[in-house]
Amino acid sequence: MKKNMKRLFGTVVLATFLMAQPLCSVTVFADLLHNERDVQVLTDGVVYEKSSRLYSAGWMDVYALSIDVKNSNVGFDVIQSTGEMGIKQNVETLAKTNNVIAAVNGDFFGAGNPRSSMGQVVKDGGLAQGQNYYNVADNTYAGVFLDKSMTPFIDYLHTQMSFYNAPTPVIEMLAKNKVGDYSKPIYFDRTAIQNTADIDKRTPDLSKIVVTDKVITYISAPGETVDVPENGYIIVLNKKTAADKLSSFSVGQKVDFSESEKFLFRPDKDISEILTGISGGGEILQNGKPVKSGLVIGANARNPRTCIGVNKDKTKIIIVAVDGRTNGIGATHDDMAGLMLEYGAYDAIHLDGGGSTTMALREQGQTDVKVVNVPSEGAQRAVANGIGIRTTNETGALHKLYLKIKNHSDNRVLATTPFEVTVTGVDQFENPVPVDMSQVQFYVDGVNGERMGNSFICSAEGVGKIVASVGENITAETTVTVLPQPTAITATADSYALDNGESTHLSVSMLNKDGYNGDVNDSDVVWTIDNPNVGTIDGATFTGKESGVANLTATYKGLTSTIMVAVGKTTYYVSSFESDLKMSFKNYPEDAKIAGSVARATNEHLDGASSIGLTYKFLDNQTNTQAGYIAFDDAPILLGTNMTDIAMWAKGDNSGNILKATIIDASKKEYAVVLSDKIDYADWKYVTAKLPTNMQYPVSLKRIYVAALQTGGAQKLSTVYIDNLTSLAPIPTPALANAVFADYRHVNLSTAPESGFQDFTVFGKTANKDYKTANDVQTAAIQKMQQNARAMMFAGFSDVPNPTQVVSLKWNNQYERNGIENMAIYSIGTNSGGIRTTDYNQWTYIQQDLYNCPKNNILLVMNKDIWGRGSNGFSDRKEAKLLHKILKEFTETTGKNVMVVAATGYNTNVAVKDNVRYITLNGLSAKNVNDLSNFTYLRIRASQTGMYYDILPVYSK
């Protein structure tokens, strides 16, 4: 059963495992601000953990596997293509075709497909694949090995091999059972291939020496396909090497192939004792101490990385993968040493990393293997091999049930609202077993609940449990907290700006008095539209017909909510490239010798007199991604604000490659968008790409580029032309309240109780007065705020002089603790885009102060709205969600009242989410400064236990 940590204190979170010992119990990172773990038992003896961590440098997602190799239920193996020798495949495919439940990428490899890994593979007491002279000159490539007593260890395996027809070798070997260029001979036996058909079709004119029982029985003609003898092997040479060496060999000669393998740290250990093993990169841990030995790539660079290690008592293998580049900050060599120590490793090495870093597995109770991390290239890279974990026992009878409330990770549901329950089953080894739902019996205890199919409805508030059972002895239960029933609904659309003919899904959720959400089935909602000419509604789908704006109203159980959707977009001209721009050609990988150039082209154009030509030539036979860029890095092209799409005309080259663009937003974050998923055209074509919805405006175009995920055969020099760059924005729509939601704490304070209560007033930012009457508005606001107030505060940047009548507090973009008798007030610095980027220490202060606060009313003040976008919101959306999660769990745990005030934007807004109240105050900012109704302030009335508030006008009507 998954288990998520709830309350988080300080900087250290301890993991709690179900049915397994913890992978770790302490962190080695001093600046860990938050850590949330999800732990699952994949099968008996294999534990998986995802750890999502916030450090001072940013987010790091860590994926760890702990494999008890002493457990008879667990198999550990090197996996590779089950078809043609040397074919590279992605980790998910390798996992599925090799029938394993978990897998990661393995050894390093070079370009081209097929292409074997660079190192060694040991199987069943012998060297299955290896390079000649591997680790002989120096100890570069360490490996992980599992001997036949199921004892794992880390070591360097030295490999040498020779082919003799005389007392001294006359031919120097390249490798054993590996696909290569055959410039030096390669040995193959029947453990690798049955015949040479596959290697012959890829490499012409190969010659083969066939050896049976140490005698040459056949020498092939160039390109001739031969069988590999059962009691022997073949030696494969390319045309040049065959011309130089074959004259020394003849049919009937006695020959010998010798190989020697020797471990560095265990010289007495024979390879015949090894069950399986794989080499990788350099060491990162040796005898529990961080080291930098052997191959270390970019030791100080933060990259995606994959590492494997062994614990001290040699009973477990530990695999850790870390995302980077596109998801999180990545990890350095030293970071990985710390992580491997944290997860219990005593010795550890690097495996291939970067774009290869991939972990795929069958999650607890599931049957399908899927990728669980975020590969940095946006898609899985094809790799030469991987490490696979399997369960060795056949799936048994149903032994245990897991019960989960769907879409409610905290098991909180709304009264009178249906919620779905899912049931999964496992056998005694934690392997998934199908559950016949017709045999599952349910009952609800502690709350008044009724089952309806796989759904339940609880009629009143309370805490209880749902119990599921199959037969007499197999049961599972989960707690359920039933919250007050809904008082409003909120309608949403997946997209509020559509093109003509485009569709969007409509959905509705319910809100109760404290802002908790509940799902509504699409079929239970009635939708109406005020302007049928703009579009149509079919079930829960709206489809645009003509340009315009439509109000869509949802009705459910007498509650209504209206949203506004615009159809059609406004096109904004950006550039037709009529003048020289600051641009250059760049390529990926940066160290690859990809030919290319960019220039303004007058020979090809669609609009005006010129376009931009991107000329490139990718490398032949590559399985890694290649790209050629038109780079505007020094002067990105401004696209504008509120843009939803980028568009341009492209004259293709029929290459089948991908046409993409890199967009950079106001926070300097970059996004890749696809303009054409396949350049299968040679004429001019209008291409568009939707921009991500979480960008901070304004946004700019940084690069346009052509990319190939892999290449085969000879590549040619070609050119793609770009012209008439535009951007698209939705048709403007007036503001519209989404839902009629009446917060019971938002009251008319003239009728609210005063005895035992204190008033505290808050106004938004007052600095940067850029209109004549700003000082007048400020003076009027202070006069209103002082009346009957115990204290008042100016949120956001402020230049207000200290008034004399009441205590005045100012937000100073730093963490500060203040308060009045009935309320604690915490100022949080967020001006650099969020909490971490302004001062990461604030995360520690917030979590400590919340739970140490003796007061029941808590106010947090900042200048960014965690629900806002662009410059008004957090630049890190994940950090914003984390703050809400912590506040939500705090209110649920303590029952205290929490309000968050953000001084930002042009409007004052109130949102209640999961019993946390969020208010944005515009202060002196307004789109229409002459409309005095735009200026408001917040008045809070707090007792020792309760809190009410109102948004009041600075200017009375």
Coordinates of N, CA and C in Angstrom, one line a residue, residues 720-875:
V720 N 16.0 23.8 -44.5 CA 14.6 24.1 -44.1 C 14.5 25.6 -44.0
Y721 N 13.5 26.2 -44.6 CA 13.3 27.7 -44.6 C 12.2 28.1 -43.7
I722 N 12.3 29.2 -43.0 CA 11.3 29.7 -42.1 C 10.9 31.1 -42.4
D723 N 9.6 31.4 -42.5 CA 9.2 32.8 -42.8 C 7.9 33.1 -42.1
N724 N 7.6 34.4 -42.0 CA 6.3 35.0 -41.5 C 6.0 34.4 -40.1
L725 N 6.8 34.8 -39.2 CA 6.6 34.4 -37.8 C 5.4 35.2 -37.1
T726 N 4.5 34.5 -36.6 CA 3.3 35.1 -35.9 C 3.1 34.5 -34.5
S727 N 2.3 35.1 -33.7 CA 1.8 34.5 -32.5 C 0.3 34.7 -32.4
L728 N -0.3 33.8 -31.6 CA -1.8 33.8 -31.5 C -2.2 34.0 -30.1
A729 N -3.2 34.8 -29.9 CA -3.8 35.0 -28.5 C -5.3 34.8 -28.6
P730 N -5.9 34.4 -27.5 CA -7.4 34.2 -27.6 C -8.1 35.6 -27.7
I731 N -9.3 35.5 -28.2 CA -10.2 36.7 -28.2 C -10.4 37.2 -26.8
P732 N -10.2 38.4 -26.6 CA -10.4 38.9 -25.2 C -11.8 38.7 -24.7
T733 N -11.9 38.3 -23.4 CA -13.2 38.1 -22.7 C -13.2 38.9 -21.5
P734 N -14.4 39.4 -21.1 CA -14.6 40.1 -19.8 C -14.4 39.1 -18.7
A735 N -14.1 39.7 -17.5 CA -14.0 38.8 -16.3 C -15.3 38.3 -16.0
L736 N -15.3 37.0 -15.5 CA -16.6 36.3 -15.1 C -16.3 35.5 -13.9
A737 N -17.1 35.7 -12.9 CA -17.0 34.9 -11.6 C -17.4 33.4 -12.0
N738 N -16.5 32.5 -11.6 CA -16.7 31.1 -11.9 C -17.8 30.4 -11.2
A739 N -17.9 30.7 -9.9 CA -18.8 30.0 -9.1 C -19.4 30.9 -8.0
V740 N -20.6 30.7 -7.6 CA -21.2 31.4 -6.5 C -20.8 30.7 -5.3
F741 N -19.8 31.2 -4.6 CA -19.3 30.5 -3.4 C -19.3 31.6 -2.3
A742 N -20.1 31.3 -1.2 CA -20.2 32.2 -0.1 C -19.4 31.6 1.1
D743 N -18.3 32.2 1.4 CA -17.4 31.8 2.5 C -18.1 32.2 3.8
Y744 N -18.3 31.3 4.7 CA -19.0 31.6 5.9 C -18.2 32.5 6.8
R745 N -16.9 32.6 6.6 CA -16.0 33.5 7.4 C -16.0 34.9 6.8
H746 N -16.4 35.0 5.5 CA -16.5 36.3 4.9 C -17.8 37.0 5.2
V747 N -17.8 37.9 6.1 CA -19.1 38.4 6.6 C -19.1 39.9 6.7
N748 N -20.3 40.4 6.9 CA -20.4 41.9 7.1 C -20.0 42.1 8.6
L749 N -18.8 42.8 8.8 CA -18.3 42.9 10.1 C -19.1 43.9 11.0
S750 N -20.0 44.6 10.4 CA -20.8 45.5 11.2 C -21.8 44.7 12.0
T751 N -22.1 43.5 11.6 CA -23.0 42.6 12.3 C -22.3 41.5 13.0
A752 N -20.9 41.4 12.9 CA -20.1 40.4 13.5 C -19.9 40.7 15.0
P753 N -19.6 39.7 15.8 CA -19.4 40.0 17.2 C -18.1 40.8 17.4
E754 N -18.0 41.6 18.5 CA -16.8 42.3 18.8 C -16.2 42.0 20.1
S755 N -17.0 41.5 21.0 CA -16.5 41.2 22.4 C -15.6 40.0 22.3
G756 N -14.3 40.2 22.8 CA -13.3 39.2 22.7 C -12.6 39.1 21.4
F757 N -12.9 40.0 20.5 CA -12.3 40.0 19.2 C -11.4 41.2 19.0
Q758 N -10.4 41.1 18.1 CA -9.6 42.2 17.7 C -9.6 42.3 16.2
D759 N -9.5 43.6 15.7 CA -9.4 43.8 14.3 C -8.0 44.0 13.8
F760 N -7.7 43.5 12.7 CA -6.4 43.7 12.1 C -6.6 44.0 10.6
T761 N -6.1 45.0 10.1 CA -6.3 45.4 8.7 C -5.1 45.3 7.8
V762 N -5.3 45.0 6.5 CA -4.3 44.8 5.6 C -4.6 45.5 4.3
F763 N -3.5 46.1 3.8 CA -3.6 46.8 2.4 C -2.5 46.3 1.6
G764 N -2.7 46.3 0.3 CA -1.7 45.8 -0.7 C -0.5 46.7 -0.9
K765 N 0.2 46.5 -1.9 CA 1.5 47.3 -2.2 C 1.1 48.8 -2.4
T766 N 2.1 49.6 -1.9 CA 1.9 51.1 -2.1 C 3.1 51.8 -2.7
A767 N 4.2 51.0 -2.9 CA 5.3 51.6 -3.6 C 5.1 51.8 -5.1
N768 N 6.0 52.5 -5.7 CA 5.9 52.8 -7.2 C 4.6 53.5 -7.5
K769 N 4.3 54.6 -6.9 CA 3.1 55.3 -7.2 C 3.3 56.0 -8.6
D770 N 2.5 55.5 -9.6 CA 2.7 56.0 -10.9 C 1.5 56.7 -11.5
Y771 N 0.6 57.3 -10.6 CA -0.5 58.1 -11.0 C -0.7 59.2 -10.0
K772 N -1.3 60.3 -10.4 CA -1.3 61.5 -9.5 C -2.1 61.3 -8.2
T773 N -3.1 60.5 -8.2 CA -4.0 60.4 -7.0 C -3.6 59.3 -6.1
A774 N -2.4 58.7 -6.4 CA -2.0 57.5 -5.6 C -1.8 57.9 -4.1
N775 N -1.2 59.0 -3.8 CA -1.1 59.4 -2.4 C -2.4 59.7 -1.7
D776 N -3.4 60.2 -2.5 CA -4.7 60.4 -1.9 C -5.4 59.1 -1.6
V777 N -5.2 58.1 -2.5 CA -5.8 56.8 -2.2 C -5.1 56.2 -0.9
Q778 N -3.8 56.3 -0.9 CA -3.1 55.8 0.3 C -3.6 56.5 1.6
T779 N -3.7 57.8 1.6 CA -4.2 58.5 2.8 C -5.6 58.0 3.2
A780 N -6.4 57.9 2.2 CA -7.8 57.4 2.5 C -7.8 56.0 3.1
A781 N -6.9 55.2 2.5 CA -6.9 53.8 3.0 C -6.4 53.7 4.4
I782 N -5.4 54.5 4.8 CA -4.8 54.5 6.1 C -5.9 55.0 7.1
Q783 N -6.7 56.0 6.7 CA -7.7 56.5 7.6 C -8.7 55.4 7.9
K784 N -9.1 54.7 6.9 CA -10.1 53.6 7.1 C -9.5 52.5 7.9
M785 N -8.3 52.1 7.6 CA -7.6 50.9 8.3 C -7.4 51.2 9.8
Q786 N -7.1 52.4 10.2 CA -6.8 52.7 11.6 C -8.0 52.6 12.5
Q787 N -9.2 52.7 11.9 CA -10.4 52.8 12.7 C -10.7 51.4 13.4
N788 N -10.7 51.4 14.7 CA -11.0 50.3 15.6 C -10.0 49.1 15.3
A789 N -8.8 49.3 14.8 CA -7.9 48.3 14.5 C -6.8 48.2 15.6
R790 N -6.5 46.9 16.0 CA -5.4 46.7 16.9 C -4.1 46.9 16.3
A791 N -4.0 46.6 15.0 CA -2.8 46.9 14.2 C -3.1 46.8 12.8
M792 N -2.2 47.3 11.9 CA -2.5 47.2 10.5 C -1.2 46.8 9.8
M793 N -1.4 46.3 8.5 CA -0.2 45.9 7.8 C -0.3 46.3 6.3
F794 N 0.9 46.6 5.8 CA 1.0 46.9 4.4 C 1.8 45.8 3.7
A795 N 1.0 45.0 2.9 CA 1.6 43.9 2.3 C 2.3 44.3 1.0
G796 N 3.2 43.5 0.5 CA 3.9 43.9 -0.7 C 4.8 45.1 -0.4
F797 N 5.6 45.6 -1.4 CA 6.5 46.7 -1.2 C 5.7 47.9 -0.9
S798 N 6.2 48.6 0.2 CA 5.5 49.8 0.7 C 6.4 50.9 1.1
D799 N 6.0 52.1 0.8 CA 6.7 53.3 1.3 C 5.9 54.1 2.2
V800 N 4.9 53.5 2.9 CA 4.0 54.3 3.8 C 4.8 54.7 5.1
P801 N 4.7 55.9 5.5 CA 5.3 56.3 6.8 C 4.5 55.7 7.9
N802 N 5.2 55.5 9.0 CA 4.5 54.8 10.1 C 3.4 55.7 10.7
P803 N 2.1 55.3 10.6 CA 1.1 56.1 11.2 C 1.2 56.1 12.8
T804 N 0.6 57.1 13.4 CA 0.8 57.2 14.9 C -0.3 56.5 15.7
Q805 N -1.5 56.3 15.1 CA -2.6 55.9 15.9 C -2.5 54.4 16.3
V806 N -2.1 53.5 15.4 CA -2.0 52.1 15.7 C -0.7 51.6 15.2
V807 N -0.4 50.4 15.7 CA 0.9 49.7 15.3 C 0.8 49.4 13.8
S808 N 1.9 49.7 13.0 CA 1.9 49.5 11.6 C 3.0 48.6 11.3
L809 N 2.7 47.5 10.5 CA 3.7 46.5 10.1 C 3.9 46.6 8.6
K810 N 5.1 46.3 8.1 CA 5.3 46.4 6.7 C 6.0 45.0 6.2
W811 N 5.6 44.6 5.1 CA 6.2 43.4 4.5 C 7.5 43.9 3.9
N812 N 8.6 43.2 4.2 CA 9.9 43.6 3.7 C 10.7 42.6 2.9
N813 N 9.9 41.7 2.3 CA 10.5 40.6 1.4 C 11.5 39.8 2.2
Q814 N 11.2 39.5 3.4 CA 12.0 38.6 4.2 C 11.1 38.0 5.3
Y815 N 11.6 36.9 5.9 CA 10.8 36.2 6.9 C 10.8 37.0 8.2
E816 N 9.6 37.3 8.7 CA 9.5 38.0 9.9 C 8.3 37.5 10.7
R817 N 8.4 37.4 12.0 CA 7.3 37.0 12.9 C 6.7 38.2 13.6
N818 N 5.4 38.3 13.5 CA 4.7 39.4 14.2 C 3.4 38.8 14.7
G819 N 2.6 39.7 15.3 CA 1.3 39.2 15.7 C 0.6 40.1 16.6
I820 N -0.7 39.9 16.8 CA -1.5 40.5 17.9 C -1.9 39.4 18.8
E821 N -2.6 39.8 19.9 CA -3.0 38.8 20.9 C -3.7 37.6 20.3
N822 N -4.5 37.8 19.3 CA -5.4 36.7 18.8 C -4.9 36.1 17.5
M823 N -3.8 36.6 17.0 CA -3.4 36.1 15.7 C -1.9 36.2 15.5
A824 N -1.3 35.2 14.9 CA 0.1 35.2 14.5 C 0.2 35.6 13.1
I825 N 1.3 36.4 12.8 CA 1.5 37.0 11.5 C 2.9 36.7 11.0
Y826 N 3.0 36.0 9.9 CA 4.3 35.6 9.3 C 4.5 36.3 8.0
S827 N 5.5 37.1 7.8 CA 5.8 37.7 6.5 C 6.8 36.8 5.8
I828 N 6.6 36.5 4.5 CA 7.4 35.6 3.8 C 7.9 36.3 2.5
G829 N 9.2 36.3 2.4 CA 9.8 36.9 1.2 C 9.6 36.0 0.0
T830 N 9.1 36.6 -1.1 CA 8.8 35.8 -2.3 C 9.1 36.6 -3.6
N831 N 9.7 37.7 -3.5 CA 9.8 38.6 -4.6 C 10.7 38.0 -5.7
S832 N 11.6 37.1 -5.4 CA 12.4 36.5 -6.5 C 11.7 35.3 -7.2
G833 N 10.4 35.3 -7.1 CA 9.7 34.2 -7.8 C 9.1 33.1 -6.9
G834 N 9.4 33.2 -5.6 CA 8.9 32.2 -4.7 C 9.7 32.2 -3.4
I835 N 9.4 31.2 -2.6 CA 10.0 31.1 -1.3 C 11.5 30.7 -1.4
R836 N 11.8 29.6 -2.1 CA 13.1 29.1 -2.2 C 14.1 30.1 -2.8
T837 N 13.6 30.6 -3.9 CA 14.5 31.5 -4.7 C 14.8 32.8 -4.0
T838 N 13.9 33.2 -3.0 CA 14.1 34.4 -2.3 C 15.0 34.2 -1.1
D839 N 14.7 33.2 -0.3 CA 15.5 32.7 0.8 C 15.1 31.3 1.2
Y840 N 15.9 30.3 0.8 CA 15.4 28.9 1.0 C 15.3 28.6 2.5
N841 N 15.9 29.3 3.4 CA 15.8 29.0 4.8 C 14.4 29.2 5.3
Q842 N 13.6 30.0 4.6 CA 12.2 30.2 5.0 C 11.4 29.0 5.1
W843 N 11.7 28.0 4.2 CA 11.0 26.7 4.3 C 11.1 26.1 5.7
T844 N 12.3 26.1 6.2 CA 12.4 25.6 7.6 C 11.6 26.4 8.6
Y845 N 11.7 27.7 8.5 CA 11.0 28.6 9.4 C 9.5 28.3 9.4
I846 N 9.0 28.3 8.2 CA 7.5 28.1 8.0 C 7.0 26.8 8.7
Q847 N 7.7 25.7 8.4 CA 7.2 24.4 8.9 C 7.4 24.4 10.4
Q848 N 8.5 24.9 11.0 CA 8.7 24.9 12.4 C 7.7 25.8 13.1
D849 N 7.5 27.0 12.6 CA 6.7 28.0 13.2 C 5.2 27.6 13.2
L850 N 4.7 27.0 12.1 CA 3.3 26.6 12.1 C 3.0 25.7 13.3
Y851 N 3.8 24.6 13.4 CA 3.5 23.6 14.5 C 3.9 24.1 15.9
N852 N 4.7 25.1 16.0 CA 5.0 25.6 17.3 C 4.2 26.8 17.7
C853 N 3.3 27.2 16.8 CA 2.5 28.4 17.1 C 1.4 28.1 18.1
P854 N 1.3 28.9 19.2 CA 0.3 28.6 20.2 C -1.1 29.2 19.8
K855 N -1.1 30.1 18.8 CA -2.3 30.8 18.5 C -3.1 30.0 17.4
N856 N -4.4 30.2 17.5 CA -5.3 29.5 16.6 C -5.6 30.1 15.3
N857 N -5.2 31.4 15.1 CA -5.4 32.1 13.9 C -4.0 32.5 13.3
I858 N -3.8 32.2 12.1 CA -2.5 32.4 11.5 C -2.6 33.1 10.1
L859 N -1.9 34.2 9.9 CA -1.9 34.9 8.7 C -0.5 34.9 8.1
L860 N -0.4 34.5 6.8 CA 0.8 34.5 6.1 C 0.7 35.6 5.0
V861 N 1.8 36.4 4.9 CA 1.7 37.6 4.0 C 2.9 37.5 3.0
M862 N 2.7 37.7 1.7 CA 3.7 37.6 0.7 C 3.3 38.5 -0.4
N863 N 4.1 38.6 -1.5 CA 3.8 39.4 -2.6 C 3.6 38.6 -3.9
K864 N 3.4 37.2 -3.8 CA 3.1 36.4 -4.9 C 1.9 35.5 -4.5
D865 N 1.1 35.3 -5.5 CA -0.1 34.5 -5.3 C 0.2 33.1 -5.8
I866 N 0.1 32.1 -4.9 CA 0.5 30.8 -5.2 C -0.4 30.2 -6.3
W867 N -1.6 30.7 -6.5 CA -2.4 30.3 -7.6 C -2.3 31.2 -8.9
G868 N -1.5 32.2 -8.8 CA -1.3 33.1 -9.9 C -0.4 32.6 -11.0
R869 N -0.4 33.3 -12.1 CA 0.4 33.0 -13.2 C 1.3 34.2 -13.5
G870 N 2.4 33.9 -14.3 CA 3.2 35.0 -14.7 C 3.9 35.6 -13.5
S871 N 4.1 36.9 -13.7 CA 4.9 37.7 -12.6 C 4.1 37.8 -11.3
N872 N 2.8 37.5 -11.3 CA 2.0 37.6 -10.1 C 2.1 36.3 -9.3
G873 N 2.6 35.2 -9.9 CA 2.6 33.9 -9.2 C 4.0 33.4 -8.9
F874 N 4.0 32.2 -8.3 CA 5.3 31.5 -8.1 C 5.9 31.0 -9.4
S875 N 7.1 31.2 -9.6 CA 7.8 30.7 -10.9 C 7.9 29.2 -10.8

